[in-house]
Amino acid sequence: MGAGLLAALMHPLYAQRTLTGIVQDPQGAAIPFAVVELPARKLGVQANDEGLFSFPLPAGLTPADSLTFSALGYERRRVAVPAEAAATLRLAALPVSLSEVVVRPGVAEWVGFKGVPKSRGGYRQTILLREKNTGWQIARRCQPTADGYLTAVRFFVNPSHDCGKTGLRAPFRVRVYAADGPGGSPGTDLLTTSVLAAATNRGWITVDMNRYTISFPQRGVYVAMEWLHTSDEFLCRSISYNPESHQKMEQVNYEQSLASALVPTAEAHTWYHTIDYGWVSFNRRFAEQSQILDAAIQARSQP
C-alpha cells in the first residue's frame, strides 16, 4: 500500500467526503432549517424541515478545521469536524426575553419599498433541492418616521417564469434583523422564532407581527424573505437551451419570486445573503447606472 493512500486512510479529514446528520434540541426534537458551516472555507448548507443535512466536505481538511452549527432561537455551537460519516448535534435554546411594549397615540405607517412591483419575476432562488441548499435571503431596510414597534410585514410575491403557481405557493420564512451589521448590513436577529408564510395568489402577503413585541426604531430594521425547501410538491421542471451549443437542458426548480422595481440608486436598500458569503449589498445598476433594483418588502410601524 502506497504511503499516500495509507495517509488518507489514517486521516479521513483530509479526504473529500460527505457528512450527513441531524440537528436536534436537548430533548432530541429536530431543529428545522439549522445551518451547518465551515466558516474558514466559506462553505455551508441548510438542514431541511426535519433537521437533516448533507454536507459535501472539501478535501484537505485538518484537525484545526471546525464546523459551526446555528439555528434561529438557539445558541451557536462550534465543534471539530467529525471523522465519522454521520453526526448528531444538539443545540441549546437561547433564553427568551420579551421587550416591554408601550403604545402611544399615533398613526401606524407602512414604510420600506415605494415602487410599483413588476408583474413578473423578481428575486428568486432556483435549484432549491432537499439535499442541496446553501441558503438565500433578500432583505430590505425599512425606516419609520419615529420610534415604534413592528406590527406587520408584507412581501409582494410573484409566480416565477418556470414554476408558475406551483412555486408561488411554496412557503418561505420571515426574518427580521437589526441594522447593526458591518457597513450597516443586517445584523442581530430580532425575530428568534421561525415564522413561515406562503402566498395563494400573486400580490402582497401580509404577516401579523404583533405577538413578537419587536421594537422598530427610527434608524430602521431589515425585513427579509428566506427561501426554504419544505416539500418536493413545489418542485417543477423547465427547459432551457445553451445559447452557444443550442443544446436542450432540463432543470429542476423550486421557487417563488419576490417582486422588485427599478428605483433611483439612493432609494434602494436591498441586501442578499448566502451561507457562503454572508450579507452583500445588492448594487447591480440599470438604465445607464442611474437605477437599481429594490425588493418589494414593507413593514408597518406603530408609534
mmCIF file of C-alpha atoms in Angstrom:
data_model
loop_
_atom_site.group_PDB
_atom_site.id
_atom_site.type_symbol
_atom_site.label_atom_id
_atom_site.label_comp_id
_atom_site.label_asym_id
_atom_site.label_seq_id
_atom_site.Cartn_x
_atom_site.Cartn_y
_atom_site.Cartn_z
ATOM 1 C CA MET A 1 0.000 0.000 0.000
ATOM 2 C CA GLY A 2 1.447 3.390 -1.005
ATOM 3 C CA ALA A 3 2.309 5.970 1.614
ATOM 4 C CA GLY A 4 -0.200 8.458 0.185
ATOM 5 C CA LEU A 5 -3.107 6.015 0.361
ATOM 6 C CA LEU A 6 -2.135 4.954 3.859
ATOM 7 C CA ALA A 7 -2.090 8.581 4.990
ATOM 8 C CA ALA A 8 -5.564 9.156 3.553
ATOM 9 C CA LEU A 9 -6.907 6.118 5.395
ATOM 10 C CA MET A 10 -5.297 7.183 8.638
ATOM 11 C CA HIS A 11 -6.531 10.787 8.347
ATOM 12 C CA PRO A 12 -10.093 10.773 6.953
ATOM 13 C CA LEU A 13 -10.391 14.539 7.484
ATOM 14 C CA TYR A 14 -8.023 15.080 4.561
ATOM 15 C CA ALA A 15 -10.212 13.221 2.034
ATOM 16 C CA GLN A 16 -13.225 14.626 0.226
ATOM 17 C CA ARG A 17 -16.391 13.130 1.673
ATOM 18 C CA THR A 18 -19.997 13.911 2.599
ATOM 19 C CA LEU A 19 -21.063 14.416 6.197
ATOM 20 C CA THR A 20 -24.704 13.625 6.937
ATOM 21 C CA GLY A 21 -26.558 14.116 10.167
ATOM 22 C CA ILE A 22 -29.331 15.741 12.164
ATOM 23 C CA VAL A 23 -29.546 18.814 14.376
ATOM 24 C CA GLN A 24 -31.708 18.460 17.488
ATOM 25 C CA ASP A 25 -32.676 20.311 20.644
ATOM 26 C CA PRO A 26 -31.684 18.992 24.101
ATOM 27 C CA GLN A 27 -34.816 16.804 24.200
ATOM 28 C CA GLY A 28 -33.982 15.166 20.880
ATOM 29 C CA ALA A 29 -36.557 17.015 18.763
ATOM 30 C CA ALA A 30 -35.420 18.049 15.292
ATOM 31 C CA ILE A 31 -34.475 21.697 14.736
ATOM 32 C CA PRO A 32 -35.683 22.708 11.252
ATOM 33 C CA PHE A 33 -33.546 24.762 8.861
ATOM 34 C CA ALA A 34 -30.396 24.768 11.017
ATOM 35 C CA VAL A 35 -27.221 25.962 9.279
ATOM 36 C CA VAL A 36 -24.034 23.883 9.138
ATOM 37 C CA GLU A 37 -20.911 25.837 8.142
ATOM 38 C CA LEU A 38 -17.188 25.638 7.637
ATOM 39 C CA PRO A 39 -16.583 29.350 8.348
ATOM 40 C CA ALA A 40 -12.905 29.339 7.383
ATOM 41 C CA ARG A 41 -13.753 27.819 3.980
ATOM 42 C CA LYS A 42 -16.894 29.933 3.365
ATOM 43 C CA LEU A 43 -18.946 26.790 2.795
ATOM 44 C CA GLY A 44 -22.195 25.652 4.341
ATOM 45 C CA VAL A 45 -25.593 24.049 3.913
ATOM 46 C CA GLN A 46 -29.008 24.435 5.482
ATOM 47 C CA ALA A 47 -30.801 21.486 7.076
ATOM 48 C CA ASN A 48 -34.308 20.651 5.913
ATOM 49 C CA ASP A 49 -37.542 20.927 7.897
ATOM 50 C CA GLU A 50 -36.689 17.660 9.701
ATOM 51 C CA GLY A 51 -33.262 18.904 10.827
ATOM 52 C CA LEU A 52 -31.446 16.598 8.388
ATOM 53 C CA PHE A 53 -28.425 17.812 6.451
ATOM 54 C CA SER A 54 -25.957 16.518 3.874
ATOM 55 C CA PHE A 55 -22.727 18.495 3.629
ATOM 56 C CA PRO A 56 -20.096 17.691 0.956
ATOM 57 C CA LEU A 57 -16.845 18.450 2.774
ATOM 58 C CA PRO A 58 -13.863 19.651 0.735
ATOM 59 C CA ALA A 59 -10.603 17.743 0.591
ATOM 60 C CA GLY A 60 -7.687 18.982 2.634
ATOM 61 C CA LEU A 61 -9.435 19.497 5.960
ATOM 62 C CA THR A 62 -7.195 19.335 9.006
ATOM 63 C CA PRO A 63 -7.911 18.774 12.707
ATOM 64 C CA ALA A 64 -7.747 22.567 13.073
ATOM 65 C CA ASP A 65 -10.882 22.996 10.903
ATOM 66 C CA SER A 66 -14.198 23.184 12.728
ATOM 67 C CA LEU A 67 -17.913 23.155 11.976
ATOM 68 C CA THR A 68 -20.339 25.781 13.223
ATOM 69 C CA PHE A 69 -23.980 24.860 13.843
ATOM 70 C CA SER A 70 -26.622 27.543 14.290
ATOM 71 C CA ALA A 71 -30.387 27.903 14.185
ATOM 72 C CA LEU A 72 -32.891 30.636 14.815
ATOM 73 C CA GLY A 73 -33.599 30.781 18.554
ATOM 74 C CA TYR A 74 -30.673 28.521 19.554
ATOM 75 C CA GLU A 75 -27.116 29.065 20.748
ATOM 76 C CA ARG A 76 -24.427 28.810 18.094
ATOM 77 C CA ARG A 77 -22.089 25.848 18.613
ATOM 78 C CA ARG A 78 -18.646 25.114 17.192
ATOM 79 C CA VAL A 79 -17.287 21.548 17.059
ATOM 80 C CA ALA A 80 -14.357 19.725 15.487
ATOM 81 C CA VAL A 81 -15.105 18.177 12.097
ATOM 82 C CA PRO A 82 -16.273 14.613 12.874
ATOM 83 C CA ALA A 83 -14.166 11.821 11.447
ATOM 84 C CA GLU A 84 -17.304 9.693 11.112
ATOM 85 C CA ALA A 85 -19.664 9.832 8.126
ATOM 86 C CA ALA A 86 -22.699 10.758 10.226
ATOM 87 C CA ALA A 87 -23.231 13.085 13.171
ATOM 88 C CA THR A 88 -25.949 14.130 15.619
ATOM 89 C CA LEU A 89 -25.617 17.566 17.169
ATOM 90 C CA ARG A 90 -27.767 19.219 19.798
ATOM 91 C CA LEU A 91 -28.199 22.952 20.308
ATOM 92 C CA ALA A 92 -29.368 24.690 23.467
ATOM 93 C CA ALA A 93 -32.246 27.153 23.188
ATOM 94 C CA LEU A 94 -31.499 30.824 23.733
ATOM 95 C CA PRO A 95 -33.219 32.464 26.713
ATOM 96 C CA VAL A 96 -36.288 34.389 25.599
ATOM 97 C CA SER A 97 -36.607 37.969 26.773
ATOM 98 C CA LEU A 98 -39.698 39.948 25.820
ATOM 99 C CA SER A 99 -39.276 43.680 25.474
ATOM 100 C CA GLU A 100 -41.847 45.980 27.022
ATOM 101 C CA VAL A 101 -44.260 47.485 24.513
ATOM 102 C CA VAL A 102 -45.524 50.984 25.194
ATOM 103 C CA VAL A 103 -48.324 52.009 22.829
ATOM 104 C CA ARG A 104 -48.506 55.757 22.257
ATOM 105 C CA PRO A 105 -51.109 57.775 20.365
ATOM 106 C CA GLY A 106 -50.169 57.881 16.721
ATOM 107 C CA VAL A 107 -50.999 56.591 13.288
ATOM 108 C CA ALA A 108 -49.447 53.336 12.081
ATOM 109 C CA GLU A 109 -47.453 53.676 8.854
ATOM 110 C CA TRP A 110 -46.171 51.321 6.171
ATOM 111 C CA VAL A 111 -42.532 52.008 5.323
ATOM 112 C CA GLY A 112 -39.921 50.436 3.055
ATOM 113 C CA PHE A 113 -40.488 49.707 -0.632
ATOM 114 C CA LYS A 114 -42.060 52.615 -2.522
ATOM 115 C CA GLY A 115 -42.026 51.487 -6.142
ATOM 116 C CA VAL A 116 -44.586 49.746 -8.333
ATOM 117 C CA PRO A 117 -43.897 45.984 -8.263
ATOM 118 C CA LYS A 118 -43.198 44.384 -11.606
ATOM 119 C CA SER A 119 -45.883 41.949 -12.681
ATOM 120 C CA ARG A 120 -43.474 39.080 -13.390
ATOM 121 C CA GLY A 121 -40.216 37.790 -11.995
ATOM 122 C CA GLY A 122 -38.047 39.436 -9.383
ATOM 123 C CA TYR A 123 -35.639 37.942 -6.890
ATOM 124 C CA ARG A 124 -35.704 34.159 -6.779
ATOM 125 C CA GLN A 125 -33.653 31.099 -5.875
ATOM 126 C CA THR A 126 -33.501 28.233 -8.330
ATOM 127 C CA ILE A 127 -32.458 24.609 -7.778
ATOM 128 C CA LEU A 128 -33.569 24.565 -4.142
ATOM 129 C CA LEU A 129 -33.339 20.812 -3.634
ATOM 130 C CA ARG A 130 -33.860 18.935 -0.377
ATOM 131 C CA GLU A 131 -30.256 17.717 -0.385
ATOM 132 C CA LYS A 132 -28.742 20.934 -1.770
ATOM 133 C CA ASN A 133 -29.461 24.254 -0.102
ATOM 134 C CA THR A 134 -26.855 26.895 0.640
ATOM 135 C CA GLY A 135 -29.331 29.451 1.936
ATOM 136 C CA TRP A 136 -30.777 32.526 0.211
ATOM 137 C CA GLN A 137 -32.363 35.629 1.703
ATOM 138 C CA ILE A 138 -33.385 39.019 0.367
ATOM 139 C CA ALA A 139 -33.660 41.830 2.928
ATOM 140 C CA ARG A 140 -34.941 45.387 2.647
ATOM 141 C CA ARG A 141 -34.216 48.108 5.204
ATOM 142 C CA CYS A 142 -37.374 49.796 6.466
ATOM 143 C CA GLN A 143 -37.220 53.063 8.435
ATOM 144 C CA PRO A 144 -40.197 54.701 10.182
ATOM 145 C CA THR A 145 -40.531 58.409 10.858
ATOM 146 C CA ALA A 146 -40.420 57.850 14.637
ATOM 147 C CA ASP A 147 -39.581 55.098 17.134
ATOM 148 C CA GLY A 148 -42.291 52.489 17.489
ATOM 149 C CA TYR A 149 -42.795 48.756 17.300
ATOM 150 C CA LEU A 150 -43.252 46.323 14.443
ATOM 151 C CA THR A 151 -46.874 45.278 13.906
ATOM 152 C CA ALA A 152 -46.773 43.655 10.447
ATOM 153 C CA VAL A 153 -44.582 42.958 7.427
ATOM 154 C CA ARG A 154 -45.546 42.244 3.851
ATOM 155 C CA PHE A 155 -43.995 40.877 0.679
ATOM 156 C CA PHE A 156 -45.154 41.164 -2.938
ATOM 157 C CA VAL A 157 -44.921 37.597 -4.273
ATOM 158 C CA ASN A 158 -44.960 36.759 -7.986
ATOM 159 C CA PRO A 159 -45.154 33.407 -9.739
ATOM 160 C CA SER A 160 -41.856 32.591 -11.410
ATOM 161 C CA HIS A 161 -41.440 32.172 -15.142
ATOM 162 C CA ASP A 162 -40.730 28.454 -14.685
ATOM 163 C CA CYS A 163 -42.919 27.173 -11.857
ATOM 164 C CA GLY A 164 -45.999 29.379 -12.101
ATOM 165 C CA LYS A 165 -48.488 28.888 -9.269
ATOM 166 C CA THR A 166 -46.683 25.727 -8.154
ATOM 167 C CA GLY A 167 -43.734 27.783 -7.000
ATOM 168 C CA LEU A 168 -45.868 30.756 -5.936
ATOM 169 C CA ARG A 169 -47.374 28.723 -3.072
ATOM 170 C CA ALA A 170 -44.057 27.476 -1.651
ATOM 171 C CA PRO A 171 -43.626 28.555 1.997
ATOM 172 C CA PHE A 172 -40.876 30.995 2.948
ATOM 173 C CA ARG A 173 -39.557 32.208 6.311
ATOM 174 C CA VAL A 174 -39.881 35.752 7.619
ATOM 175 C CA ARG A 175 -36.685 37.203 9.113
ATOM 176 C CA VAL A 176 -36.177 40.499 10.964
ATOM 177 C CA TYR A 177 -32.738 41.963 11.721
ATOM 178 C CA ALA A 178 -31.338 44.991 13.479
ATOM 179 C CA ALA A 179 -29.357 47.330 11.218
ATOM 180 C CA ASP A 180 -26.202 46.749 13.246
ATOM 181 C CA GLY A 181 -24.152 44.554 10.932
ATOM 182 C CA PRO A 182 -20.875 45.555 9.234
ATOM 183 C CA GLY A 183 -21.378 48.541 6.943
ATOM 184 C CA GLY A 184 -24.980 48.915 8.049
ATOM 185 C CA SER A 185 -25.918 45.416 6.885
ATOM 186 C CA PRO A 186 -28.481 43.152 8.598
ATOM 187 C CA GLY A 187 -27.079 42.031 11.936
ATOM 188 C CA THR A 188 -28.741 40.823 15.139
ATOM 189 C CA ASP A 189 -31.781 38.547 14.799
ATOM 190 C CA LEU A 190 -34.806 40.347 16.240
ATOM 191 C CA LEU A 191 -37.295 37.609 15.368
ATOM 192 C CA THR A 192 -35.996 34.473 17.100
ATOM 193 C CA THR A 193 -38.996 32.280 16.229
ATOM 194 C CA SER A 194 -39.484 30.533 12.882
ATOM 195 C CA VAL A 195 -42.413 32.271 11.188
ATOM 196 C CA LEU A 196 -43.442 30.699 7.875
ATOM 197 C CA ALA A 197 -45.762 32.271 5.339
ATOM 198 C CA ALA A 198 -46.993 31.348 1.866
ATOM 199 C CA ALA A 199 -48.862 33.090 -0.927
ATOM 200 C CA THR A 200 -52.071 31.812 -2.502
ATOM 201 C CA ASN A 201 -52.150 34.337 -5.327
ATOM 202 C CA ARG A 202 -49.889 36.962 -6.835
ATOM 203 C CA GLY A 203 -49.690 40.140 -4.772
ATOM 204 C CA TRP A 204 -48.995 41.397 -1.275
ATOM 205 C CA ILE A 205 -48.931 38.813 1.508
ATOM 206 C CA THR A 206 -49.139 40.316 4.997
ATOM 207 C CA VAL A 207 -47.815 38.672 8.163
ATOM 208 C CA ASP A 208 -49.016 39.877 11.591
ATOM 209 C CA MET A 209 -46.069 40.603 13.913
ATOM 210 C CA ASN A 210 -47.869 41.968 16.984
ATOM 211 C CA ARG A 211 -47.234 38.927 19.170
ATOM 212 C CA TYR A 212 -43.429 39.173 18.840
ATOM 213 C CA THR A 213 -43.045 42.603 20.523
ATOM 214 C CA ILE A 214 -40.219 43.789 18.266
ATOM 215 C CA SER A 215 -39.047 47.369 18.688
ATOM 216 C CA PHE A 216 -38.983 49.397 15.468
ATOM 217 C CA PRO A 217 -36.550 52.314 15.992
ATOM 218 C CA GLN A 218 -36.308 55.284 13.660
ATOM 219 C CA ARG A 219 -32.944 54.024 12.377
ATOM 220 C CA GLY A 220 -34.880 51.075 10.952
ATOM 221 C CA VAL A 221 -34.776 47.298 10.780
ATOM 222 C CA TYR A 222 -34.268 44.852 7.935
ATOM 223 C CA VAL A 223 -37.124 42.574 6.912
ATOM 224 C CA ALA A 224 -36.144 39.540 4.843
ATOM 225 C CA MET A 225 -37.675 36.698 2.865
ATOM 226 C CA GLU A 226 -35.796 33.418 3.294
ATOM 227 C CA TRP A 227 -36.289 30.715 0.675
ATOM 228 C CA LEU A 228 -36.733 27.240 2.205
ATOM 229 C CA HIS A 229 -37.171 23.719 0.926
ATOM 230 C CA THR A 230 -40.233 22.340 2.697
ATOM 231 C CA SER A 231 -41.697 19.782 0.273
ATOM 232 C CA ASP A 232 -40.967 18.232 -3.112
ATOM 233 C CA GLU A 233 -44.537 19.098 -4.144
ATOM 234 C CA PHE A 234 -43.261 22.563 -5.056
ATOM 235 C CA LEU A 235 -40.646 21.251 -7.494
ATOM 236 C CA CYS A 236 -41.132 21.878 -11.195
ATOM 237 C CA ARG A 237 -39.129 21.245 -14.330
ATOM 238 C CA SER A 238 -38.169 23.728 -17.022
ATOM 239 C CA ILE A 239 -36.396 23.506 -20.356
ATOM 240 C CA SER A 240 -33.694 25.923 -21.458
ATOM 241 C CA TYR A 241 -31.160 25.985 -24.280
ATOM 242 C CA ASN A 242 -27.443 26.640 -24.209
ATOM 243 C CA PRO A 243 -27.009 29.909 -26.164
ATOM 244 C CA GLU A 244 -23.807 28.649 -27.825
ATOM 245 C CA SER A 245 -24.409 24.949 -28.468
ATOM 246 C CA HIS A 246 -28.233 25.212 -28.583
ATOM 247 C CA GLN A 247 -28.302 22.008 -26.569
ATOM 248 C CA LYS A 248 -31.546 21.458 -24.663
ATOM 249 C CA MET A 249 -31.140 21.395 -20.875
ATOM 250 C CA GLU A 250 -33.673 20.283 -18.289
ATOM 251 C CA GLN A 251 -33.569 21.965 -14.901
ATOM 252 C CA VAL A 252 -35.435 21.221 -11.685
ATOM 253 C CA ASN A 253 -36.622 24.392 -9.942
ATOM 254 C CA TYR A 254 -38.196 25.204 -6.603
ATOM 255 C CA GLU A 255 -39.058 28.822 -6.376
ATOM 256 C CA GLN A 256 -41.317 31.757 -5.909
ATOM 257 C CA SER A 257 -40.321 35.287 -6.822
ATOM 258 C CA LEU A 258 -40.129 38.335 -4.597
ATOM 259 C CA ALA A 259 -41.153 41.268 -6.783
ATOM 260 C CA SER A 260 -38.936 44.277 -7.333
ATOM 261 C CA ALA A 261 -38.866 47.597 -9.150
ATOM 262 C CA LEU A 262 -36.229 49.920 -10.554
ATOM 263 C CA VAL A 263 -35.712 52.945 -8.331
ATOM 264 C CA PRO A 264 -33.084 55.719 -8.136
ATOM 265 C CA THR A 265 -29.874 54.362 -6.651
ATOM 266 C CA ALA A 266 -30.173 56.457 -3.472
ATOM 267 C CA GLU A 267 -33.601 54.943 -2.681
ATOM 268 C CA ALA A 268 -32.564 51.272 -2.773
ATOM 269 C CA HIS A 269 -31.880 49.478 0.498
ATOM 270 C CA THR A 270 -31.753 45.823 -0.576
ATOM 271 C CA TRP A 271 -29.233 43.180 0.564
ATOM 272 C CA TYR A 272 -28.928 39.472 -0.181
ATOM 273 C CA HIS A 273 -27.499 36.653 1.918
ATOM 274 C CA THR A 274 -25.987 33.243 1.255
ATOM 275 C CA ILE A 275 -24.339 30.913 3.745
ATOM 276 C CA ASP A 276 -21.165 31.002 1.669
ATOM 277 C CA TYR A 277 -20.691 34.785 1.520
ATOM 278 C CA GLY A 278 -22.905 36.347 4.191
ATOM 279 C CA TRP A 279 -24.670 39.674 3.568
ATOM 280 C CA VAL A 280 -23.893 41.603 0.385
ATOM 281 C CA SER A 281 -25.454 44.883 -0.742
ATOM 282 C CA PHE A 282 -27.387 44.456 -3.980
ATOM 283 C CA ASN A 283 -25.749 47.052 -6.203
ATOM 284 C CA ARG A 284 -26.367 45.925 -9.776
ATOM 285 C CA ARG A 285 -27.295 49.083 -11.652
ATOM 286 C CA PHE A 286 -29.527 49.523 -14.692
ATOM 287 C CA ALA A 287 -30.621 52.291 -17.053
ATOM 288 C CA GLU A 288 -27.221 53.905 -17.567
ATOM 289 C CA GLN A 289 -26.236 53.295 -13.926
ATOM 290 C CA SER A 290 -28.916 55.634 -12.525
ATOM 291 C CA GLN A 291 -31.355 52.983 -11.260
ATOM 292 C CA ILE A 292 -31.132 49.856 -9.137
ATOM 293 C CA LEU A 293 -33.495 47.019 -8.215
ATOM 294 C CA ASP A 294 -35.288 47.352 -4.890
ATOM 295 C CA ALA A 295 -37.114 44.477 -3.150
ATOM 296 C CA ALA A 296 -40.894 44.744 -2.633
ATOM 297 C CA ILE A 297 -40.847 44.432 1.165
ATOM 298 C CA GLN A 298 -42.639 46.730 3.594
ATOM 299 C CA ALA A 299 -43.054 46.956 7.366
ATOM 300 C CA ARG A 300 -45.728 48.618 9.483
ATOM 301 C CA SER A 301 -44.704 50.739 12.449
ATOM 302 C CA GLN A 302 -46.953 51.672 15.362
ATOM 303 C CA PRO A 303 -45.657 54.621 17.445
#
